[in-house]
Amino acid sequence: VEVNTFNGETRTPEFLKLNPAGQAPVIVYADGRVLAQSNAIMLHLADGSRLVPGDAFARAKMFEWMFWEQYSHEPTIAVRIARKHYLGMSDAELDPALLTKGHAALARLELQLTQTSYLVGQDLTLADVALVAYTRVAHRGGFDMSQYPAVRAWVSRVEADLGLSAAD
């Protein structure tokens, strides 16, 4: 069920019964169980798949990237995309720190992806899935992706791996 996060739908009493934090996404199972937070949902759905490494250290590196995504990537890149692309805010209306911190996050990805094909070595993991989501549309937030050739190549690789059309 699509929920509009911009108009208060995640703050309705009905939604808050599902997730008292008032955040999307939320998954509700037929038996009534509810799971919130994108990375928790992805980890649950991918459990036992090739996207979650069997090796304990590689799995920990996957978690490291997923935690970093929630702390350093999503709060800057996704927020700028939401405000600029979806809400139509101008650059003058946006906190300039979002652009600075977003470029720092993209530079961190670039550094890693000049060393490895994927975030955790040479194999696609759930970390790549988590991070490609907003990275592939970072330009909508005003990020100049021409500065990040390794990131652009990685986005193309992950889109192909996942059978996604290139983002517009």
Short mmCIF file of N, CA and C in Angstrom, two decimals, residues 11-167:
data_model
loop_
_atom_site.label_atom_id
_atom_site.label_comp_id
_atom_site.label_asym_id
_atom_site.label_seq_id
_atom_site.Cartn_x
_atom_site.Cartn_y
_atom_site.Cartn_z
N ARG A 11 1.34 9.76 9.89
CA ARG A 11 1.03 10.29 11.23
C ARG A 11 -0.42 10.05 11.62
N THR A 12 -1.15 9.31 10.79
CA THR A 12 -2.54 9.01 11.12
C THR A 12 -2.59 7.98 12.23
N PRO A 13 -3.66 7.95 13.01
CA PRO A 13 -3.77 6.93 14.06
C PRO A 13 -3.64 5.50 13.51
N GLU A 14 -4.19 5.26 12.33
CA GLU A 14 -4.13 3.92 11.73
C GLU A 14 -2.68 3.52 11.43
N PHE A 15 -1.93 4.46 10.85
CA PHE A 15 -0.54 4.14 10.53
C PHE A 15 0.29 4.02 11.80
N LEU A 16 0.07 4.90 12.76
CA LEU A 16 0.84 4.86 14.00
C LEU A 16 0.60 3.57 14.80
N LYS A 17 -0.53 2.91 14.57
CA LYS A 17 -0.75 1.60 15.19
C LYS A 17 0.21 0.57 14.61
N LEU A 18 0.54 0.73 13.31
CA LEU A 18 1.49 -0.18 12.66
C LEU A 18 2.92 0.14 13.06
N ASN A 19 3.24 1.42 13.03
CA ASN A 19 4.60 1.85 13.36
C ASN A 19 4.52 3.14 14.18
N PRO A 20 4.65 3.02 15.50
CA PRO A 20 4.56 4.20 16.36
C PRO A 20 5.61 5.27 16.05
N ALA A 21 6.67 4.91 15.32
CA ALA A 21 7.66 5.90 14.92
C ALA A 21 7.15 6.76 13.77
N GLY A 22 6.06 6.34 13.14
CA GLY A 22 5.48 7.12 12.06
C GLY A 22 6.34 7.19 10.81
N GLN A 23 7.05 6.11 10.53
CA GLN A 23 7.95 6.08 9.38
C GLN A 23 7.56 4.95 8.43
N ALA A 24 7.81 5.19 7.15
CA ALA A 24 7.66 4.16 6.13
C ALA A 24 9.07 3.75 5.71
N PRO A 25 9.26 2.52 5.30
CA PRO A 25 8.26 1.51 5.01
C PRO A 25 7.92 0.65 6.23
N VAL A 26 6.81 -0.04 6.06
CA VAL A 26 6.33 -1.02 7.04
C VAL A 26 5.81 -2.19 6.23
N ILE A 27 6.10 -3.39 6.70
CA ILE A 27 5.54 -4.58 6.07
C ILE A 27 4.60 -5.23 7.09
N VAL A 28 3.42 -5.59 6.64
CA VAL A 28 2.43 -6.23 7.50
C VAL A 28 2.13 -7.60 6.91
N TYR A 29 2.38 -8.63 7.68
CA TYR A 29 2.12 -9.99 7.23
C TYR A 29 0.67 -10.38 7.49
N ALA A 30 0.20 -11.38 6.77
CA ALA A 30 -1.19 -11.85 6.90
C ALA A 30 -1.51 -12.26 8.32
N ASP A 31 -0.50 -12.75 9.05
CA ASP A 31 -0.76 -13.18 10.43
C ASP A 31 -0.72 -12.02 11.43
N GLY A 32 -0.55 -10.78 10.92
CA GLY A 32 -0.59 -9.60 11.78
C GLY A 32 0.77 -9.09 12.24
N ARG A 33 1.82 -9.86 12.00
CA ARG A 33 3.14 -9.38 12.40
C ARG A 33 3.52 -8.17 11.55
N VAL A 34 4.21 -7.22 12.19
CA VAL A 34 4.60 -5.98 11.53
C VAL A 34 6.10 -5.81 11.68
N LEU A 35 6.74 -5.37 10.60
CA LEU A 35 8.17 -5.10 10.61
C LEU A 35 8.39 -3.76 9.94
N ALA A 36 9.12 -2.87 10.62
CA ALA A 36 9.43 -1.54 10.09
C ALA A 36 10.93 -1.42 9.86
N GLN A 37 11.30 -0.32 9.21
CA GLN A 37 12.67 0.05 8.88
C GLN A 37 13.15 -0.71 7.65
N SER A 38 13.55 0.05 6.65
CA SER A 38 13.90 -0.53 5.35
C SER A 38 14.97 -1.61 5.44
N ASN A 39 16.03 -1.35 6.20
CA ASN A 39 17.10 -2.35 6.25
C ASN A 39 16.67 -3.60 7.00
N ALA A 40 15.86 -3.46 8.04
CA ALA A 40 15.35 -4.64 8.74
C ALA A 40 14.47 -5.47 7.80
N ILE A 41 13.63 -4.78 7.03
CA ILE A 41 12.76 -5.49 6.08
C ILE A 41 13.60 -6.19 5.03
N MET A 42 14.57 -5.49 4.45
CA MET A 42 15.42 -6.11 3.43
C MET A 42 16.18 -7.30 3.98
N LEU A 43 16.74 -7.16 5.19
CA LEU A 43 17.48 -8.28 5.78
C LEU A 43 16.57 -9.48 6.01
N HIS A 44 15.36 -9.22 6.46
CA HIS A 44 14.41 -10.31 6.68
C HIS A 44 14.07 -11.01 5.36
N LEU A 45 13.76 -10.22 4.33
CA LEU A 45 13.37 -10.80 3.05
C LEU A 45 14.53 -11.51 2.35
N ALA A 46 15.75 -11.04 2.57
CA ALA A 46 16.92 -11.62 1.89
C ALA A 46 17.59 -12.73 2.69
N ASP A 47 17.11 -12.99 3.88
CA ASP A 47 17.73 -14.02 4.73
C ASP A 47 17.84 -15.34 3.97
N GLY A 48 19.04 -15.89 3.96
CA GLY A 48 19.29 -17.16 3.28
C GLY A 48 19.56 -17.03 1.80
N SER A 49 19.52 -15.83 1.26
CA SER A 49 19.78 -15.64 -0.17
C SER A 49 21.26 -15.33 -0.41
N ARG A 50 21.63 -15.27 -1.67
CA ARG A 50 23.01 -14.96 -2.03
C ARG A 50 23.37 -13.51 -1.72
N LEU A 51 22.38 -12.68 -1.41
CA LEU A 51 22.65 -11.28 -1.08
C LEU A 51 23.21 -11.08 0.32
N VAL A 52 23.10 -12.10 1.16
CA VAL A 52 23.64 -12.04 2.52
C VAL A 52 24.80 -13.01 2.59
N PRO A 53 26.03 -12.50 2.69
CA PRO A 53 27.20 -13.39 2.68
C PRO A 53 27.18 -14.42 3.81
N GLY A 54 27.64 -15.62 3.48
CA GLY A 54 27.77 -16.67 4.48
C GLY A 54 28.96 -16.47 5.39
N ASP A 55 30.02 -15.86 4.86
CA ASP A 55 31.22 -15.59 5.64
C ASP A 55 30.91 -14.49 6.67
N ALA A 56 31.26 -14.74 7.92
CA ALA A 56 30.92 -13.82 9.00
C ALA A 56 31.52 -12.43 8.80
N PHE A 57 32.77 -12.35 8.35
CA PHE A 57 33.39 -11.04 8.17
C PHE A 57 32.74 -10.29 7.01
N ALA A 58 32.51 -10.97 5.91
CA ALA A 58 31.86 -10.33 4.76
C ALA A 58 30.45 -9.86 5.14
N ARG A 59 29.76 -10.65 5.93
CA ARG A 59 28.42 -10.26 6.40
C ARG A 59 28.52 -9.01 7.29
N ALA A 60 29.52 -8.98 8.16
CA ALA A 60 29.72 -7.80 9.01
C ALA A 60 30.04 -6.56 8.16
N LYS A 61 30.82 -6.71 7.09
CA LYS A 61 31.11 -5.59 6.19
C LYS A 61 29.82 -5.13 5.50
N MET A 62 28.96 -6.07 5.14
CA MET A 62 27.68 -5.72 4.55
C MET A 62 26.88 -4.86 5.54
N PHE A 63 26.83 -5.31 6.81
CA PHE A 63 26.13 -4.55 7.84
C PHE A 63 26.77 -3.17 8.02
N GLU A 64 28.09 -3.11 8.00
CA GLU A 64 28.80 -1.84 8.14
C GLU A 64 28.30 -0.85 7.09
N TRP A 65 28.21 -1.28 5.84
CA TRP A 65 27.75 -0.40 4.77
C TRP A 65 26.27 -0.05 4.96
N MET A 66 25.47 -0.99 5.40
CA MET A 66 24.05 -0.72 5.58
C MET A 66 23.81 0.26 6.73
N PHE A 67 24.59 0.13 7.80
CA PHE A 67 24.47 1.09 8.91
C PHE A 67 24.95 2.47 8.46
N TRP A 68 26.04 2.50 7.68
CA TRP A 68 26.57 3.76 7.15
C TRP A 68 25.53 4.43 6.24
N GLU A 69 24.84 3.62 5.45
CA GLU A 69 23.81 4.16 4.56
C GLU A 69 22.75 4.91 5.36
N GLN A 70 22.31 4.35 6.46
CA GLN A 70 21.28 4.98 7.27
C GLN A 70 21.77 6.23 8.01
N TYR A 71 23.05 6.26 8.33
CA TYR A 71 23.60 7.36 9.14
C TYR A 71 24.22 8.48 8.30
N SER A 72 24.87 8.13 7.20
CA SER A 72 25.66 9.11 6.45
C SER A 72 25.18 9.37 5.03
N HIS A 73 24.47 8.46 4.44
CA HIS A 73 24.06 8.57 3.04
C HIS A 73 22.61 9.03 2.94
N GLU A 74 21.70 8.27 3.46
CA GLU A 74 20.27 8.56 3.35
C GLU A 74 19.89 9.92 3.93
N PRO A 75 20.41 10.32 5.11
CA PRO A 75 19.99 11.61 5.68
C PRO A 75 20.40 12.83 4.85
N THR A 76 21.32 12.66 3.93
CA THR A 76 21.73 13.79 3.10
C THR A 76 21.20 13.65 1.68
N ILE A 77 21.50 12.56 1.04
CA ILE A 77 21.13 12.39 -0.37
C ILE A 77 19.62 12.24 -0.51
N ALA A 78 19.01 11.37 0.25
CA ALA A 78 17.56 11.18 0.14
C ALA A 78 16.79 12.43 0.54
N VAL A 79 17.28 13.12 1.55
CA VAL A 79 16.59 14.33 2.00
C VAL A 79 16.65 15.41 0.92
N ARG A 80 17.82 15.57 0.29
CA ARG A 80 17.91 16.57 -0.81
C ARG A 80 17.03 16.17 -1.98
N ILE A 81 17.00 14.88 -2.32
CA ILE A 81 16.13 14.43 -3.40
C ILE A 81 14.68 14.75 -3.06
N ALA A 82 14.25 14.43 -1.87
CA ALA A 82 12.86 14.66 -1.46
C ALA A 82 12.52 16.14 -1.53
N ARG A 83 13.38 16.96 -1.00
CA ARG A 83 13.07 18.40 -0.94
C ARG A 83 13.17 19.08 -2.30
N LYS A 84 14.19 18.71 -3.07
CA LYS A 84 14.41 19.38 -4.36
C LYS A 84 13.49 18.81 -5.44
N HIS A 85 13.48 17.50 -5.57
CA HIS A 85 12.75 16.86 -6.67
C HIS A 85 11.25 16.76 -6.40
N TYR A 86 10.88 16.31 -5.21
CA TYR A 86 9.47 16.06 -4.94
C TYR A 86 8.73 17.29 -4.38
N LEU A 87 9.42 18.07 -3.55
CA LEU A 87 8.77 19.25 -2.98
C LEU A 87 9.05 20.52 -3.77
N GLY A 88 9.97 20.45 -4.73
CA GLY A 88 10.25 21.58 -5.61
C GLY A 88 10.99 22.73 -4.95
N MET A 89 11.71 22.44 -3.88
CA MET A 89 12.46 23.51 -3.21
C MET A 89 13.68 23.91 -4.05
N SER A 90 14.02 25.17 -4.00
CA SER A 90 15.20 25.67 -4.72
C SER A 90 16.45 25.42 -3.88
N ASP A 91 17.60 25.52 -4.53
CA ASP A 91 18.85 25.36 -3.80
C ASP A 91 18.96 26.38 -2.67
N ALA A 92 18.47 27.59 -2.90
CA ALA A 92 18.54 28.64 -1.88
C ALA A 92 17.71 28.29 -0.63
N GLU A 93 16.69 27.47 -0.81
CA GLU A 93 15.83 27.07 0.32
C GLU A 93 16.39 25.88 1.09
N LEU A 94 17.37 25.20 0.52
CA LEU A 94 17.91 23.98 1.13
C LEU A 94 19.11 24.27 2.00
N ASP A 95 19.26 23.48 3.04
CA ASP A 95 20.42 23.58 3.90
C ASP A 95 21.65 23.21 3.07
N PRO A 96 22.63 24.11 2.93
CA PRO A 96 23.82 23.81 2.12
C PRO A 96 24.64 22.63 2.65
N ALA A 97 24.48 22.33 3.93
CA ALA A 97 25.21 21.20 4.51
C ALA A 97 24.77 19.88 3.90
N LEU A 98 23.52 19.82 3.43
CA LEU A 98 23.06 18.58 2.79
C LEU A 98 23.87 18.28 1.54
N LEU A 99 24.18 19.29 0.76
CA LEU A 99 24.97 19.09 -0.45
C LEU A 99 26.40 18.70 -0.10
N THR A 100 26.98 19.39 0.87
CA THR A 100 28.36 19.10 1.29
C THR A 100 28.48 17.68 1.84
N LYS A 101 27.58 17.32 2.73
CA LYS A 101 27.62 15.98 3.34
C LYS A 101 27.27 14.90 2.32
N GLY A 102 26.36 15.22 1.40
CA GLY A 102 26.01 14.26 0.36
C GLY A 102 27.19 13.99 -0.55
N HIS A 103 27.92 15.04 -0.92
CA HIS A 103 29.12 14.83 -1.75
C HIS A 103 30.18 14.04 -0.98
N ALA A 104 30.27 14.24 0.32
CA ALA A 104 31.21 13.45 1.13
C ALA A 104 30.81 11.98 1.11
N ALA A 105 29.51 11.70 1.17
CA ALA A 105 29.04 10.31 1.11
C ALA A 105 29.34 9.71 -0.25
N LEU A 106 29.10 10.46 -1.31
CA LEU A 106 29.39 9.96 -2.66
C LEU A 106 30.89 9.74 -2.85
N ALA A 107 31.70 10.61 -2.27
CA ALA A 107 33.15 10.44 -2.35
C ALA A 107 33.59 9.18 -1.61
N ARG A 108 32.93 8.87 -0.51
CA ARG A 108 33.24 7.64 0.24
C ARG A 108 32.91 6.41 -0.61
N LEU A 109 31.77 6.45 -1.28
CA LEU A 109 31.43 5.35 -2.19
C LEU A 109 32.44 5.25 -3.32
N GLU A 110 32.81 6.39 -3.89
CA GLU A 110 33.77 6.41 -4.99
C GLU A 110 35.09 5.76 -4.57
N LEU A 111 35.56 6.11 -3.38
CA LEU A 111 36.81 5.53 -2.88
C LEU A 111 36.72 4.01 -2.82
N GLN A 112 35.64 3.49 -2.26
CA GLN A 112 35.49 2.04 -2.15
C GLN A 112 35.39 1.39 -3.52
N LEU A 113 34.62 2.01 -4.39
CA LEU A 113 34.33 1.39 -5.69
C LEU A 113 35.46 1.54 -6.69
N THR A 114 36.49 2.27 -6.35
CA THR A 114 37.71 2.24 -7.16
C THR A 114 38.57 1.04 -6.77
N GLN A 115 38.23 0.42 -5.64
CA GLN A 115 38.99 -0.73 -5.14
C GLN A 115 38.29 -2.06 -5.35
N THR A 116 36.97 -2.05 -5.35
CA THR A 116 36.19 -3.29 -5.47
C THR A 116 35.02 -3.07 -6.43
N SER A 117 34.53 -4.14 -7.03
CA SER A 117 33.40 -4.04 -7.96
C SER A 117 32.09 -3.75 -7.25
N TYR A 118 31.97 -4.26 -6.04
CA TYR A 118 30.78 -4.06 -5.22
C TYR A 118 31.25 -3.58 -3.86
N LEU A 119 30.34 -3.19 -3.00
CA LEU A 119 30.74 -2.62 -1.73
C LEU A 119 31.47 -3.60 -0.82
N VAL A 120 31.12 -4.87 -0.94
CA VAL A 120 31.77 -5.89 -0.12
C VAL A 120 32.52 -6.84 -1.06
N GLY A 121 33.51 -6.30 -1.75
CA GLY A 121 34.34 -7.14 -2.61
C GLY A 121 33.81 -7.30 -4.01
N GLN A 122 33.79 -8.55 -4.48
CA GLN A 122 33.46 -8.82 -5.88
C GLN A 122 32.07 -9.40 -6.07
N ASP A 123 31.28 -9.44 -5.01
CA ASP A 123 29.94 -10.02 -5.09
C ASP A 123 28.88 -9.03 -4.65
N LEU A 124 27.76 -9.02 -5.36
CA LEU A 124 26.61 -8.22 -5.00
C LEU A 124 26.07 -8.67 -3.65
N THR A 125 25.83 -7.70 -2.75
CA THR A 125 25.22 -8.02 -1.45
C THR A 125 24.05 -7.06 -1.22
N LEU A 126 23.38 -7.28 -0.11
CA LEU A 126 22.27 -6.43 0.26
C LEU A 126 22.73 -4.99 0.48
N ALA A 127 23.99 -4.78 0.83
CA ALA A 127 24.51 -3.42 0.98
C ALA A 127 24.41 -2.67 -0.34
N ASP A 128 24.72 -3.34 -1.44
CA ASP A 128 24.60 -2.70 -2.75
C ASP A 128 23.15 -2.34 -3.05
N VAL A 129 22.24 -3.23 -2.72
CA VAL A 129 20.82 -2.97 -2.94
C VAL A 129 20.38 -1.76 -2.13
N ALA A 130 20.78 -1.71 -0.86
CA ALA A 130 20.39 -0.60 0.01
C ALA A 130 20.94 0.73 -0.49
N LEU A 131 22.18 0.73 -0.93
CA LEU A 131 22.81 1.98 -1.31
C LEU A 131 22.53 2.43 -2.73
N VAL A 132 22.21 1.52 -3.61
CA VAL A 132 21.94 1.93 -4.99
C VAL A 132 20.61 2.68 -5.10
N ALA A 133 19.69 2.44 -4.19
CA ALA A 133 18.36 3.02 -4.30
C ALA A 133 18.38 4.54 -4.46
N TYR A 134 19.00 5.25 -3.55
CA TYR A 134 19.07 6.70 -3.65
C TYR A 134 20.25 7.17 -4.50
N THR A 135 21.32 6.40 -4.55
CA THR A 135 22.48 6.81 -5.33
C THR A 135 22.13 6.92 -6.80
N ARG A 136 21.34 6.00 -7.30
CA ARG A 136 21.01 6.00 -8.73
C ARG A 136 20.17 7.20 -9.15
N VAL A 137 19.56 7.88 -8.19
CA VAL A 137 18.78 9.08 -8.50
C VAL A 137 19.31 10.31 -7.76
N ALA A 138 20.55 10.26 -7.35
CA ALA A 138 21.15 11.37 -6.61
C ALA A 138 21.12 12.67 -7.41
N HIS A 139 21.19 12.56 -8.73
CA HIS A 139 21.13 13.76 -9.58
C HIS A 139 19.85 14.55 -9.35
N ARG A 140 18.78 13.89 -8.94
CA ARG A 140 17.52 14.58 -8.66
C ARG A 140 17.65 15.52 -7.46
N GLY A 141 18.64 15.26 -6.64
CA GLY A 141 18.91 16.12 -5.49
C GLY A 141 19.95 17.18 -5.79
N GLY A 142 20.36 17.25 -7.04
CA GLY A 142 21.34 18.26 -7.44
C GLY A 142 22.78 17.83 -7.32
N PHE A 143 23.01 16.54 -7.17
CA PHE A 143 24.38 16.04 -7.08
C PHE A 143 24.93 15.80 -8.48
N ASP A 144 26.10 16.35 -8.75
CA ASP A 144 26.76 16.18 -10.05
C ASP A 144 27.49 14.84 -10.04
N MET A 145 26.88 13.86 -10.66
CA MET A 145 27.42 12.51 -10.62
C MET A 145 28.61 12.31 -11.56
N SER A 146 28.90 13.29 -12.42
CA SER A 146 30.05 13.16 -13.31
C SER A 146 31.35 13.10 -12.52
N GLN A 147 31.32 13.55 -11.29
CA GLN A 147 32.50 13.53 -10.42
C GLN A 147 32.81 12.13 -9.88
N TYR A 148 31.91 11.18 -10.10
CA TYR A 148 32.02 9.87 -9.47
C TYR A 148 31.92 8.75 -10.50
N PRO A 149 32.94 8.57 -11.34
CA PRO A 149 32.85 7.55 -12.40
C PRO A 149 32.73 6.12 -11.87
N ALA A 150 33.41 5.82 -10.79
CA ALA A 150 33.31 4.46 -10.24
C ALA A 150 31.92 4.20 -9.68
N VAL A 151 31.33 5.22 -9.08
CA VAL A 151 29.96 5.09 -8.55
C VAL A 151 28.99 4.90 -9.71
N ARG A 152 29.14 5.66 -10.78
CA ARG A 152 28.25 5.53 -11.93
C ARG A 152 28.36 4.13 -12.55
N ALA A 153 29.58 3.61 -12.65
CA ALA A 153 29.77 2.26 -13.20
C ALA A 153 29.12 1.22 -12.29
N TRP A 154 29.28 1.40 -10.98
CA TRP A 154 28.66 0.49 -10.00
C TRP A 154 27.14 0.53 -10.10
N VAL A 155 26.57 1.73 -10.20
CA VAL A 155 25.12 1.86 -10.33
C VAL A 155 24.65 1.07 -11.55
N SER A 156 25.33 1.23 -12.67
CA SER A 156 24.95 0.49 -13.89
C SER A 156 25.06 -1.01 -13.68
N ARG A 157 26.12 -1.44 -13.01
CA ARG A 157 26.33 -2.86 -12.74
C ARG A 157 25.21 -3.42 -11.85
N VAL A 158 24.87 -2.70 -10.78
CA VAL A 158 23.84 -3.17 -9.85
C VAL A 158 22.47 -3.13 -10.53
N GLU A 159 22.18 -2.09 -11.29
CA GLU A 159 20.91 -2.05 -12.02
C GLU A 159 20.79 -3.27 -12.94
N ALA A 160 21.87 -3.60 -13.64
CA ALA A 160 21.85 -4.77 -14.53
C ALA A 160 21.66 -6.05 -13.72
N ASP A 161 22.38 -6.17 -12.62
CA ASP A 161 22.26 -7.36 -11.77
C ASP A 161 20.84 -7.56 -11.26
N LEU A 162 20.17 -6.45 -10.96
CA LEU A 162 18.83 -6.51 -10.38
C LEU A 162 17.73 -6.44 -11.43
N GLY A 163 18.13 -6.31 -12.70
CA GLY A 163 17.15 -6.24 -13.77
C GLY A 163 16.37 -4.93 -13.78
N LEU A 164 17.00 -3.86 -13.33
CA LEU A 164 16.36 -2.55 -13.31
C LEU A 164 16.70 -1.75 -14.55
N SER A 165 15.78 -0.99 -15.04
CA SER A 165 16.08 -0.02 -16.09
C SER A 165 16.91 1.08 -15.49
N ALA A 166 17.74 1.71 -16.30
CA ALA A 166 18.54 2.83 -15.80
C ALA A 166 17.61 3.92 -15.29
N ALA A 167 18.01 4.53 -14.19
CA ALA A 167 17.21 5.61 -13.60
C ALA A 167 17.27 6.84 -14.50
#
